[in-house]
Amino acid sequence: MATVMELKATARPSVGKGAARAERRAGKVPGVIYGNNQPPLPISVEDRELRQRILAGRFLTTIYDINLEGKKHRVIPRDFHLDPVRDFPIHVDFMRLGEGATIRVSVPLHVVKAEGSPGVKRGGTVNIVTHTIDLECAVDNIPQYIEADVSALEISHSLHLSDIKLPTGVKSLAREDATLVTIVPPSGYAEELKAAAAAAVPGATPAAGAAPVAGAAPAAGAAPAAGAKAPAAGAKAPAGGGDKKK
């Protein structure tokens, strides 16, 4: 379930590009709290603290109590912007959460028990097709992640959203047949399957260049095997091998 974190902020006395640049020069990140039928509230957050929260992961799925001059605001981050060159936060948006509110969030997918997968044991590789799942749930019931158990997957098999059991009260917004994880076959796996299938069929024609089965008669017109004796000069053809003179 969702964990509520504390975050300190200060009110911004003025808005606009000039005021935002002044906040950044002071080591703060301008932001805004909006939603829940209340007017937007301009705020500033300490740059160092906000950066740590973003780098820690799950920032956009974590509920925060923003302490603003002694008053707490229950919010969830909805977006943040990074400087395109220096990659540090330059703006952050928070949405107010009313009591009992429902929200749509993207939750990360965690693959578990991959080491027990028969496909992985045979050399296959886990391929995560969908890294996040869009969910709808109550604000106090946001899962930190969704687990995908791949312990039963064979090579070339997939795990779909319908195979995942979601927590109570959590609804998926994606299609039930959406592919989450597949086991990719190792290199050369297709050739191994073809060779095994050919060997299992009685009387199958061997592949080009394959050695003949021991004891098998050579095909008509085939060159003698290496080391075999050639027919003696002047030797008579076997009986019945030529036309008889009348």
PDB file of C-alpha atoms in Angstrom:
ATOM      1  CA  MET A   1       0.000   0.000   0.000  1.00  0.00           C
ATOM      2  CA  ALA A   2       0.985   3.622  -0.433  1.00  0.00           C
ATOM      3  CA  THR A   3       3.371   5.158   2.077  1.00  0.00           C
ATOM      4  CA  VAL A   4       2.796   8.788   3.069  1.00  0.00           C
ATOM      5  CA  MET A   5       6.003  10.838   3.137  1.00  0.00           C
ATOM      6  CA  GLU A   6       6.690  14.278   4.604  1.00  0.00           C
ATOM      7  CA  LEU A   7       7.890  17.158   2.440  1.00  0.00           C
ATOM      8  CA  LYS A   8       8.539  20.739   3.497  1.00  0.00           C
ATOM      9  CA  ALA A   9       7.640  23.695   1.298  1.00  0.00           C
ATOM     10  CA  THR A  10       7.278  27.459   1.441  1.00  0.00           C
ATOM     11  CA  ALA A  11       4.686  29.693  -0.190  1.00  0.00           C
ATOM     12  CA  ARG A  12       5.794  31.688  -3.229  1.00  0.00           C
ATOM     13  CA  PRO A  13       4.820  35.348  -2.893  1.00  0.00           C
ATOM     14  CA  SER A  14       4.871  35.935  -6.660  1.00  0.00           C
ATOM     15  CA  VAL A  15       4.604  33.905  -9.858  1.00  0.00           C
ATOM     16  CA  GLY A  16       6.012  34.257 -13.352  1.00  0.00           C
ATOM     17  CA  LYS A  17       9.273  33.429 -15.109  1.00  0.00           C
ATOM     18  CA  GLY A  18      11.301  36.047 -13.292  1.00  0.00           C
ATOM     19  CA  ALA A  19      10.099  34.913  -9.870  1.00  0.00           C
ATOM     20  CA  ALA A  20      10.743  31.263 -10.787  1.00  0.00           C
ATOM     21  CA  ARG A  21      14.322  32.043 -11.833  1.00  0.00           C
ATOM     22  CA  ALA A  22      14.865  33.864  -8.552  1.00  0.00           C
ATOM     23  CA  GLU A  23      13.679  30.795  -6.626  1.00  0.00           C
ATOM     24  CA  ARG A  24      16.107  28.557  -8.535  1.00  0.00           C
ATOM     25  CA  ARG A  25      19.000  30.895  -7.837  1.00  0.00           C
ATOM     26  CA  ALA A  26      18.129  30.583  -4.139  1.00  0.00           C
ATOM     27  CA  GLY A  27      18.407  26.775  -4.330  1.00  0.00           C
ATOM     28  CA  LYS A  28      14.681  26.112  -4.525  1.00  0.00           C
ATOM     29  CA  VAL A  29      12.384  24.526  -7.097  1.00  0.00           C
ATOM     30  CA  PRO A  30       9.130  26.338  -7.921  1.00  0.00           C
ATOM     31  CA  GLY A  31       5.975  24.254  -7.909  1.00  0.00           C
ATOM     32  CA  VAL A  32       2.215  24.354  -7.541  1.00  0.00           C
ATOM     33  CA  ILE A  33      -0.502  22.491  -5.616  1.00  0.00           C
ATOM     34  CA  TYR A  34      -3.808  22.248  -7.500  1.00  0.00           C
ATOM     35  CA  GLY A  35      -7.055  20.280  -7.637  1.00  0.00           C
ATOM     36  CA  ASN A  36      -9.873  19.244  -5.271  1.00  0.00           C
ATOM     37  CA  ASN A  37     -11.929  22.294  -6.337  1.00  0.00           C
ATOM     38  CA  GLN A  38      -9.513  24.705  -4.675  1.00  0.00           C
ATOM     39  CA  PRO A  39      -7.430  27.511  -6.229  1.00  0.00           C
ATOM     40  CA  PRO A  40      -3.817  26.738  -7.256  1.00  0.00           C
ATOM     41  CA  LEU A  41      -1.240  27.338  -4.538  1.00  0.00           C
ATOM     42  CA  PRO A  42       2.271  28.388  -5.680  1.00  0.00           C
ATOM     43  CA  ILE A  43       5.021  26.825  -3.549  1.00  0.00           C
ATOM     44  CA  SER A  44       8.778  26.260  -3.490  1.00  0.00           C
ATOM     45  CA  VAL A  45      10.614  23.092  -2.450  1.00  0.00           C
ATOM     46  CA  GLU A  46      14.268  22.746  -1.496  1.00  0.00           C
ATOM     47  CA  ASP A  47      16.197  21.626  -4.581  1.00  0.00           C
ATOM     48  CA  ARG A  48      18.387  19.116  -2.711  1.00  0.00           C
ATOM     49  CA  GLU A  49      15.449  17.424  -0.982  1.00  0.00           C
ATOM     50  CA  LEU A  50      13.326  17.226  -4.125  1.00  0.00           C
ATOM     51  CA  ARG A  51      16.217  15.814  -6.130  1.00  0.00           C
ATOM     52  CA  GLN A  52      16.752  13.068  -3.525  1.00  0.00           C
ATOM     53  CA  ARG A  53      13.046  12.129  -3.624  1.00  0.00           C
ATOM     54  CA  ILE A  54      13.069  11.892  -7.421  1.00  0.00           C
ATOM     55  CA  LEU A  55      16.269   9.830  -7.558  1.00  0.00           C
ATOM     56  CA  ALA A  56      14.944   7.455  -4.870  1.00  0.00           C
ATOM     57  CA  GLY A  57      12.303   6.218  -7.353  1.00  0.00           C
ATOM     58  CA  ARG A  58       8.503   5.887  -7.268  1.00  0.00           C
ATOM     59  CA  PHE A  59       8.200   9.650  -6.921  1.00  0.00           C
ATOM     60  CA  LEU A  60       5.028   9.903  -9.010  1.00  0.00           C
ATOM     61  CA  THR A  61       3.276   7.119  -7.055  1.00  0.00           C
ATOM     62  CA  THR A  62       4.158   8.331  -3.546  1.00  0.00           C
ATOM     63  CA  ILE A  63       1.701  10.298  -1.439  1.00  0.00           C
ATOM     64  CA  TYR A  64       3.127  13.302   0.395  1.00  0.00           C
ATOM     65  CA  ASP A  65       1.989  15.476   3.263  1.00  0.00           C
ATOM     66  CA  ILE A  66       3.404  18.857   2.301  1.00  0.00           C
ATOM     67  CA  ASN A  67       4.056  20.932   5.387  1.00  0.00           C
ATOM     68  CA  LEU A  68       3.353  24.496   4.287  1.00  0.00           C
ATOM     69  CA  GLU A  69       3.817  26.986   7.100  1.00  0.00           C
ATOM     70  CA  GLY A  70       2.356  24.655   9.708  1.00  0.00           C
ATOM     71  CA  LYS A  71      -0.520  23.355   7.549  1.00  0.00           C
ATOM     72  CA  LYS A  72      -0.382  19.962   5.880  1.00  0.00           C
ATOM     73  CA  HIS A  73      -1.635  19.306   2.372  1.00  0.00           C
ATOM     74  CA  ARG A  74      -2.161  15.682   1.282  1.00  0.00           C
ATOM     75  CA  VAL A  75      -0.907  15.496  -2.327  1.00  0.00           C
ATOM     76  CA  ILE A  76       0.568  13.224  -4.974  1.00  0.00           C
ATOM     77  CA  PRO A  77       3.161  14.402  -7.552  1.00  0.00           C
ATOM     78  CA  ARG A  78       1.721  14.502 -11.055  1.00  0.00           C
ATOM     79  CA  ASP A  79       4.652  15.855 -13.054  1.00  0.00           C
ATOM     80  CA  PHE A  80       8.115  17.355 -12.806  1.00  0.00           C
ATOM     81  CA  HIS A  81      10.358  19.038 -15.348  1.00  0.00           C
ATOM     82  CA  LEU A  82      14.125  18.627 -15.640  1.00  0.00           C
ATOM     83  CA  ASP A  83      16.651  20.990 -17.121  1.00  0.00           C
ATOM     84  CA  PRO A  84      17.436  19.584 -20.600  1.00  0.00           C
ATOM     85  CA  VAL A  85      21.176  20.185 -20.188  1.00  0.00           C
ATOM     86  CA  ARG A  86      22.022  19.815 -16.514  1.00  0.00           C
ATOM     87  CA  ASP A  87      19.224  17.306 -15.692  1.00  0.00           C
ATOM     88  CA  PHE A  88      18.072  18.828 -12.381  1.00  0.00           C
ATOM     89  CA  PRO A  89      14.431  19.640 -11.447  1.00  0.00           C
ATOM     90  CA  ILE A  90      13.170  23.077 -12.458  1.00  0.00           C
ATOM     91  CA  HIS A  91       9.427  22.689 -11.696  1.00  0.00           C
ATOM     92  CA  VAL A  92       7.103  20.259  -9.921  1.00  0.00           C
ATOM     93  CA  ASP A  93       3.312  19.825  -9.865  1.00  0.00           C
ATOM     94  CA  PHE A  94       1.331  18.312  -6.963  1.00  0.00           C
ATOM     95  CA  MET A  95      -2.361  17.357  -7.001  1.00  0.00           C
ATOM     96  CA  ARG A  96      -4.473  17.662  -3.862  1.00  0.00           C
ATOM     97  CA  LEU A  97      -6.055  14.460  -2.624  1.00  0.00           C
ATOM     98  CA  GLY A  98      -9.471  14.691  -1.049  1.00  0.00           C
ATOM     99  CA  GLU A  99     -10.604  12.079   1.450  1.00  0.00           C
ATOM    100  CA  GLY A 100     -11.769   8.900  -0.330  1.00  0.00           C
ATOM    101  CA  ALA A 101     -10.658  10.178  -3.733  1.00  0.00           C
ATOM    102  CA  THR A 102      -9.900   7.809  -6.613  1.00  0.00           C
ATOM    103  CA  ILE A 103      -6.822   8.326  -8.751  1.00  0.00           C
ATOM    104  CA  ARG A 104      -5.185   6.940 -11.874  1.00  0.00           C
ATOM    105  CA  VAL A 105      -1.502   6.068 -11.522  1.00  0.00           C
ATOM    106  CA  SER A 106       1.218   4.171 -13.384  1.00  0.00           C
ATOM    107  CA  VAL A 107       2.791   1.546 -11.127  1.00  0.00           C
ATOM    108  CA  PRO A 108       6.070  -0.254 -11.925  1.00  0.00           C
ATOM    109  CA  LEU A 109       6.106  -3.972 -12.737  1.00  0.00           C
ATOM    110  CA  HIS A 110       8.526  -6.156 -10.741  1.00  0.00           C
ATOM    111  CA  VAL A 111       9.476  -9.556 -12.219  1.00  0.00           C
ATOM    112  CA  VAL A 112       9.972 -12.212  -9.525  1.00  0.00           C
ATOM    113  CA  LYS A 113      11.122 -15.865  -9.384  1.00  0.00           C
ATOM    114  CA  ALA A 114      12.871 -15.676 -12.760  1.00  0.00           C
ATOM    115  CA  GLU A 115      15.561 -18.088 -11.556  1.00  0.00           C
ATOM    116  CA  GLY A 116      12.905 -20.824 -11.208  1.00  0.00           C
ATOM    117  CA  SER A 117      11.553 -20.448 -14.729  1.00  0.00           C
ATOM    118  CA  PRO A 118      12.025 -23.609 -16.879  1.00  0.00           C
ATOM    119  CA  GLY A 119      12.688 -21.378 -19.883  1.00  0.00           C
ATOM    120  CA  VAL A 120      15.430 -19.450 -18.078  1.00  0.00           C
ATOM    121  CA  LYS A 121      17.014 -22.712 -16.899  1.00  0.00           C
ATOM    122  CA  ARG A 122      17.218 -23.826 -20.543  1.00  0.00           C
ATOM    123  CA  GLY A 123      19.048 -20.665 -21.564  1.00  0.00           C
ATOM    124  CA  GLY A 124      16.138 -18.299 -22.257  1.00  0.00           C
ATOM    125  CA  THR A 125      16.127 -14.614 -21.321  1.00  0.00           C
ATOM    126  CA  VAL A 126      13.434 -12.640 -19.490  1.00  0.00           C
ATOM    127  CA  ASN A 127      12.077  -9.860 -21.725  1.00  0.00           C
ATOM    128  CA  ILE A 128       9.940  -7.254 -19.937  1.00  0.00           C
ATOM    129  CA  VAL A 129       7.466  -5.956 -22.517  1.00  0.00           C
ATOM    130  CA  THR A 130       5.525  -3.640 -20.172  1.00  0.00           C
ATOM    131  CA  HIS A 131       7.474  -1.837 -17.449  1.00  0.00           C
ATOM    132  CA  THR A 132       4.502  -0.038 -15.850  1.00  0.00           C
ATOM    133  CA  ILE A 133       0.794  -0.763 -15.445  1.00  0.00           C
ATOM    134  CA  ASP A 134      -1.895   1.943 -15.450  1.00  0.00           C
ATOM    135  CA  LEU A 135      -4.198   1.474 -12.475  1.00  0.00           C
ATOM    136  CA  GLU A 136      -7.228   3.114 -10.909  1.00  0.00           C
ATOM    137  CA  CYS A 137      -7.544   2.938  -7.133  1.00  0.00           C
ATOM    138  CA  ALA A 138      -8.248   4.880  -3.959  1.00  0.00           C
ATOM    139  CA  VAL A 139      -5.552   7.338  -2.926  1.00  0.00           C
ATOM    140  CA  ASP A 140      -4.885   5.389   0.284  1.00  0.00           C
ATOM    141  CA  ASN A 141      -4.640   2.088  -1.603  1.00  0.00           C
ATOM    142  CA  ILE A 142      -1.937   2.763  -4.229  1.00  0.00           C
ATOM    143  CA  PRO A 143       0.374  -0.273  -4.555  1.00  0.00           C
ATOM    144  CA  GLN A 144       4.079   0.538  -4.733  1.00  0.00           C
ATOM    145  CA  TYR A 145       4.516  -2.061  -7.504  1.00  0.00           C
ATOM    146  CA  ILE A 146       2.853  -5.080  -9.118  1.00  0.00           C
ATOM    147  CA  GLU A 147       4.619  -8.451  -9.046  1.00  0.00           C
ATOM    148  CA  ALA A 148       4.864 -10.665 -12.134  1.00  0.00           C
ATOM    149  CA  ASP A 149       5.668 -14.279 -11.206  1.00  0.00           C
ATOM    150  CA  VAL A 150       7.419 -15.979 -14.159  1.00  0.00           C
ATOM    151  CA  SER A 151       8.421 -19.196 -12.357  1.00  0.00           C
ATOM    152  CA  ALA A 152       6.192 -21.315 -14.648  1.00  0.00           C
ATOM    153  CA  LEU A 153       7.159 -19.796 -18.015  1.00  0.00           C
ATOM    154  CA  GLU A 154       8.789 -21.927 -20.703  1.00  0.00           C
ATOM    155  CA  ILE A 155      10.784 -20.638 -23.657  1.00  0.00           C
ATOM    156  CA  SER A 156       8.640 -18.516 -26.035  1.00  0.00           C
ATOM    157  CA  HIS A 157       5.802 -18.376 -23.481  1.00  0.00           C
ATOM    158  CA  SER A 158       4.342 -15.106 -22.171  1.00  0.00           C
ATOM    159  CA  LEU A 159       2.711 -13.697 -19.054  1.00  0.00           C
ATOM    160  CA  HIS A 160      -0.355 -11.523 -19.664  1.00  0.00           C
ATOM    161  CA  LEU A 161      -2.176  -9.004 -17.515  1.00  0.00           C
ATOM    162  CA  SER A 162      -4.997 -11.516 -17.015  1.00  0.00           C
ATOM    163  CA  ASP A 163      -2.463 -13.796 -15.257  1.00  0.00           C
ATOM    164  CA  ILE A 164      -1.758 -11.137 -12.591  1.00  0.00           C
ATOM    165  CA  LYS A 165      -3.808 -10.905  -9.399  1.00  0.00           C
ATOM    166  CA  LEU A 166      -4.234  -7.240  -8.499  1.00  0.00           C
ATOM    167  CA  PRO A 167      -4.764  -6.048  -4.906  1.00  0.00           C
ATOM    168  CA  THR A 168      -8.324  -5.640  -3.665  1.00  0.00           C
ATOM    169  CA  GLY A 169      -9.896  -2.397  -4.827  1.00  0.00           C
ATOM    170  CA  VAL A 170      -7.353  -1.881  -7.611  1.00  0.00           C
ATOM    171  CA  LYS A 171      -8.534  -1.834 -11.228  1.00  0.00           C
ATOM    172  CA  SER A 172      -6.368  -2.084 -14.322  1.00  0.00           C
ATOM    173  CA  LEU A 173      -6.903   0.387 -17.146  1.00  0.00           C
ATOM    174  CA  ALA A 174      -5.088  -1.732 -19.745  1.00  0.00           C
ATOM    175  CA  ARG A 175      -6.430  -4.631 -21.845  1.00  0.00           C
ATOM    176  CA  GLU A 176      -6.579  -7.988 -20.088  1.00  0.00           C
ATOM    177  CA  ASP A 177      -4.638  -9.668 -22.912  1.00  0.00           C
ATOM    178  CA  ALA A 178      -1.757  -7.165 -22.707  1.00  0.00           C
ATOM    179  CA  THR A 179       1.607  -8.977 -22.731  1.00  0.00           C
ATOM    180  CA  LEU A 180       3.783  -8.169 -19.716  1.00  0.00           C
ATOM    181  CA  VAL A 181       6.746 -10.572 -19.893  1.00  0.00           C
ATOM    182  CA  THR A 182       8.066 -13.146 -22.371  1.00  0.00           C
ATOM    183  CA  ILE A 183      10.897 -15.696 -22.255  1.00  0.00           C
ATOM    184  CA  VAL A 184      13.093 -15.147 -25.309  1.00  0.00           C
ATOM    185  CA  PRO A 185      14.801 -18.291 -26.713  1.00  0.00           C
ATOM    186  CA  PRO A 186      18.591 -18.471 -26.776  1.00  0.00           C
ATOM    187  CA  SER A 187      20.617 -18.164 -29.971  1.00  0.00           C
ATOM    188  CA  GLY A 188      20.386 -21.282 -32.152  1.00  0.00           C
ATOM    189  CA  TYR A 189      17.262 -22.556 -30.388  1.00  0.00           C
ATOM    190  CA  ALA A 190      15.204 -22.688 -33.628  1.00  0.00           C
ATOM    191  CA  GLU A 191      17.866 -24.802 -35.393  1.00  0.00           C
ATOM    192  CA  GLU A 192      17.946 -27.210 -32.461  1.00  0.00           C
ATOM    193  CA  LEU A 193      14.177 -27.666 -32.669  1.00  0.00           C
ATOM    194  CA  LYS A 194      14.349 -28.371 -36.416  1.00  0.00           C
ATOM    195  CA  ALA A 195      17.114 -30.932 -35.957  1.00  0.00           C
ATOM    196  CA  ALA A 196      15.211 -32.668 -33.150  1.00  0.00           C
ATOM    197  CA  ALA A 197      12.024 -32.766 -35.243  1.00  0.00           C
ATOM    198  CA  ALA A 198      13.881 -34.238 -38.254  1.00  0.00           C
ATOM    199  CA  ALA A 199      15.512 -36.904 -36.111  1.00  0.00           C
ATOM    200  CA  ALA A 200      12.132 -37.922 -34.704  1.00  0.00           C
ATOM    201  CA  VAL A 201      10.602 -38.627 -38.179  1.00  0.00           C
ATOM    202  CA  PRO A 202      11.354 -42.195 -39.506  1.00  0.00           C
ATOM    203  CA  GLY A 203      12.885 -42.228 -42.988  1.00  0.00           C
ATOM    204  CA  ALA A 204      13.466 -38.505 -43.035  1.00  0.00           C
ATOM    205  CA  THR A 205      15.923 -37.333 -45.689  1.00  0.00           C
ATOM    206  CA  PRO A 206      19.143 -36.249 -44.030  1.00  0.00           C
ATOM    207  CA  ALA A 207      20.189 -32.657 -44.441  1.00  0.00           C
ATOM    208  CA  ALA A 208      22.556 -31.729 -47.264  1.00  0.00           C
ATOM    209  CA  GLY A 209      26.110 -32.689 -46.388  1.00  0.00           C
ATOM    210  CA  ALA A 210      25.021 -35.038 -43.602  1.00  0.00           C
ATOM    211  CA  ALA A 211      26.905 -38.361 -43.341  1.00  0.00           C
ATOM    212  CA  PRO A 212      24.940 -41.496 -44.376  1.00  0.00           C
ATOM    213  CA  VAL A 213      23.702 -43.862 -41.715  1.00  0.00           C
ATOM    214  CA  ALA A 214      26.151 -46.713 -41.021  1.00  0.00           C
ATOM    215  CA  GLY A 215      25.394 -49.802 -43.187  1.00  0.00           C
ATOM    216  CA  ALA A 216      23.041 -47.975 -45.527  1.00  0.00           C
ATOM    217  CA  ALA A 217      23.393 -48.681 -49.283  1.00  0.00           C
ATOM    218  CA  PRO A 218      24.621 -45.735 -51.328  1.00  0.00           C
ATOM    219  CA  ALA A 219      22.140 -43.977 -53.538  1.00  0.00           C
ATOM    220  CA  ALA A 220      22.089 -44.806 -57.287  1.00  0.00           C
ATOM    221  CA  GLY A 221      24.910 -43.101 -59.110  1.00  0.00           C
ATOM    222  CA  ALA A 222      26.551 -42.034 -55.886  1.00  0.00           C
ATOM    223  CA  ALA A 223      30.335 -41.853 -55.776  1.00  0.00           C
ATOM    224  CA  PRO A 224      32.020 -44.680 -53.848  1.00  0.00           C
ATOM    225  CA  ALA A 225      32.799 -43.949 -50.234  1.00  0.00           C
ATOM    226  CA  ALA A 226      36.295 -42.803 -49.402  1.00  0.00           C
ATOM    227  CA  GLY A 227      38.694 -45.802 -49.310  1.00  0.00           C
ATOM    228  CA  ALA A 228      36.316 -48.154 -51.176  1.00  0.00           C
ATOM    229  CA  LYS A 229      37.838 -50.340 -53.942  1.00  0.00           C
ATOM    230  CA  ALA A 230      36.940 -49.480 -57.508  1.00  0.00           C
ATOM    231  CA  PRO A 231      35.714 -52.340 -59.832  1.00  0.00           C
ATOM    232  CA  ALA A 232      38.557 -54.239 -61.559  1.00  0.00           C
ATOM    233  CA  ALA A 233      39.271 -53.374 -65.199  1.00  0.00           C
ATOM    234  CA  GLY A 234      37.327 -55.629 -67.562  1.00  0.00           C
ATOM    235  CA  ALA A 235      35.140 -57.024 -64.838  1.00  0.00           C
ATOM    236  CA  LYS A 236      31.825 -58.375 -66.070  1.00  0.00           C
ATOM    237  CA  ALA A 237      28.712 -56.564 -65.154  1.00  0.00           C
ATOM    238  CA  PRO A 238      26.442 -58.412 -62.755  1.00  0.00           C
ATOM    239  CA  ALA A 239      23.971 -60.830 -64.264  1.00  0.00           C
ATOM    240  CA  GLY A 240      20.919 -59.084 -65.599  1.00  0.00           C
ATOM    241  CA  GLY A 241      22.814 -55.842 -65.824  1.00  0.00           C
ATOM    242  CA  GLY A 242      22.857 -55.678 -69.703  1.00  0.00           C
ATOM    243  CA  ASP A 243      20.786 -56.708 -72.721  1.00  0.00           C
ATOM    244  CA  LYS A 244      21.198 -60.344 -73.941  1.00  0.00           C
ATOM    245  CA  LYS A 245      22.055 -60.970 -77.570  1.00  0.00           C
ATOM    246  CA  LYS A 246      19.472 -62.949 -79.481  1.00  0.00           C
TER     247      LYS A 246
END
